Amino acid sequence: MLDTVLIITFAALSLSLVAGMIRLLIGPSLPDRVVALDLIAYIVIAFIATYCIHTGTSDFIDAAIVVALIAFLGTTAFARYVLKAGRPSTNDEI
């Protein structure tokens, strides 16, 4: 039963990864592409977790944690970039 669930999970994650890649490639705006890249990172984390459940080992959990931290920092940095880009420049007011 668990093997069937894991196979279905791998298939669903694969389809999600393809959908994320399509959004990353054709995303009309930069925020769309960044969100797609964030989605891909979290799908990779899900792949790693599912693989760990499938094999019964916890060898790659550290890699999943690192990917999660990098994805979080990337999203935070992009949000800060968008926030600063939306403000008018102080040189324009002078």
GROMACS .gro file of C-alpha atoms in nm:
model
   94
    1MET     CA    1   0.000   0.000   0.000
    2LEU     CA    2   0.279   0.242   0.091
    3ASP     CA    3   0.460   0.168  -0.234
    4THR     CA    4   0.150   0.258  -0.434
    5VAL     CA    5   0.113   0.585  -0.246
    6LEU     CA    6   0.480   0.666  -0.300
    7ILE     CA    7   0.454   0.596  -0.674
    8ILE     CA    8   0.149   0.821  -0.698
    9THR     CA    9   0.335   1.086  -0.499
   10PHE     CA   10   0.639   1.070  -0.728
   11ALA     CA   11   0.410   1.098  -1.033
   12ALA     CA   12   0.226   1.398  -0.889
   13LEU     CA   13   0.553   1.568  -0.796
   14SER     CA   14   0.687   1.505  -1.145
   15LEU     CA   15   0.381   1.664  -1.303
   16SER     CA   16   0.410   1.958  -1.066
   17LEU     CA   17   0.775   1.997  -1.154
   18VAL     CA   18   0.692   2.006  -1.526
   19ALA     CA   19   0.420   2.265  -1.462
   20GLY     CA   20   0.663   2.474  -1.258
   21MET     CA   21   0.924   2.456  -1.533
   22ILE     CA   22   0.669   2.567  -1.791
   23ARG     CA   23   0.574   2.865  -1.572
   24LEU     CA   24   0.941   2.944  -1.521
   25LEU     CA   25   1.007   2.944  -1.896
   26ILE     CA   26   0.702   3.135  -2.016
   27GLY     CA   27   0.622   3.343  -1.709
   28PRO     CA   28   0.525   3.681  -1.843
   29SER     CA   29   0.678   3.879  -1.559
   30LEU     CA   30   0.974   3.852  -1.326
   31PRO     CA   31   0.761   3.786  -1.014
   32ASP     CA   32   0.591   3.496  -1.194
   33ARG     CA   33   0.929   3.343  -1.267
   34VAL     CA   34   1.051   3.392  -0.913
   35VAL     CA   35   0.740   3.228  -0.771
   36ALA     CA   36   0.786   2.941  -1.018
   37LEU     CA   37   1.146   2.902  -0.907
   38ASP     CA   38   1.032   2.900  -0.546
   39LEU     CA   39   0.773   2.635  -0.632
   40ILE     CA   40   1.039   2.422  -0.799
   41ALA     CA   41   1.258   2.444  -0.489
   42TYR     CA   42   0.974   2.324  -0.268
   43ILE     CA   43   0.893   2.043  -0.510
   44VAL     CA   44   1.256   1.932  -0.490
   45ILE     CA   45   1.224   1.931  -0.111
   46ALA     CA   46   0.914   1.713  -0.144
   47PHE     CA   47   1.106   1.480  -0.376
   48ILE     CA   48   1.382   1.447  -0.119
   49ALA     CA   49   1.136   1.380   0.163
   50THR     CA   50   0.947   1.125  -0.043
   51TYR     CA   51   1.270   0.954  -0.139
   52CYS     CA   52   1.373   0.938   0.225
   53ILE     CA   53   1.041   0.775   0.312
   54HIS     CA   54   1.078   0.534   0.022
   55THR     CA   55   1.427   0.422   0.120
   56GLY     CA   56   1.375   0.441   0.494
   57THR     CA   57   1.685   0.651   0.546
   58SER     CA   58   1.735   1.008   0.656
   59ASP     CA   59   2.057   1.072   0.468
   60PHE     CA   60   1.923   1.351   0.250
   61ILE     CA   61   1.718   1.541   0.506
   62ASP     CA   62   2.010   1.781   0.552
   63ALA     CA   63   2.004   1.856   0.179
   64ALA     CA   64   1.631   1.927   0.199
   65ILE     CA   65   1.688   2.169   0.486
   66VAL     CA   66   1.960   2.350   0.290
   67VAL     CA   67   1.738   2.378  -0.018
   68ALA     CA   68   1.456   2.514   0.199
   69LEU     CA   69   1.684   2.777   0.352
   70ILE     CA   70   1.815   2.884   0.012
   71ALA     CA   71   1.462   2.907  -0.127
   72PHE     CA   72   1.349   3.114   0.170
   73LEU     CA   73   1.645   3.351   0.143
   74GLY     CA   74   1.594   3.385  -0.231
   75THR     CA   75   1.228   3.471  -0.190
   76THR     CA   76   1.306   3.719   0.085
   77ALA     CA   77   1.577   3.886  -0.124
   78PHE     CA   78   1.344   3.913  -0.422
   79ALA     CA   79   1.067   4.062  -0.206
   80ARG     CA   80   1.312   4.320  -0.077
   81TYR     CA   81   1.420   4.397  -0.435
   82VAL     CA   82   1.059   4.446  -0.545
   83LEU     CA   83   0.990   4.664  -0.244
   84LYS     CA   84   1.287   4.889  -0.321
   85ALA     CA   85   1.214   4.899  -0.693
   86GLY     CA   86   0.859   5.019  -0.625
   87ARG     CA   87   0.972   5.327  -0.434
   88PRO     CA   88   1.036   5.650  -0.620
   89SER     CA   89   1.393   5.764  -0.629
   90THR     CA   90   1.487   6.052  -0.399
   91ASN     CA   91   1.686   6.213  -0.682
   92ASP     CA   92   1.365   6.268  -0.882
   93GLU     CA   93   1.217   6.490  -0.611
   94ILE     CA   94   1.504   6.739  -0.610
   0.00000   0.00000   0.00000
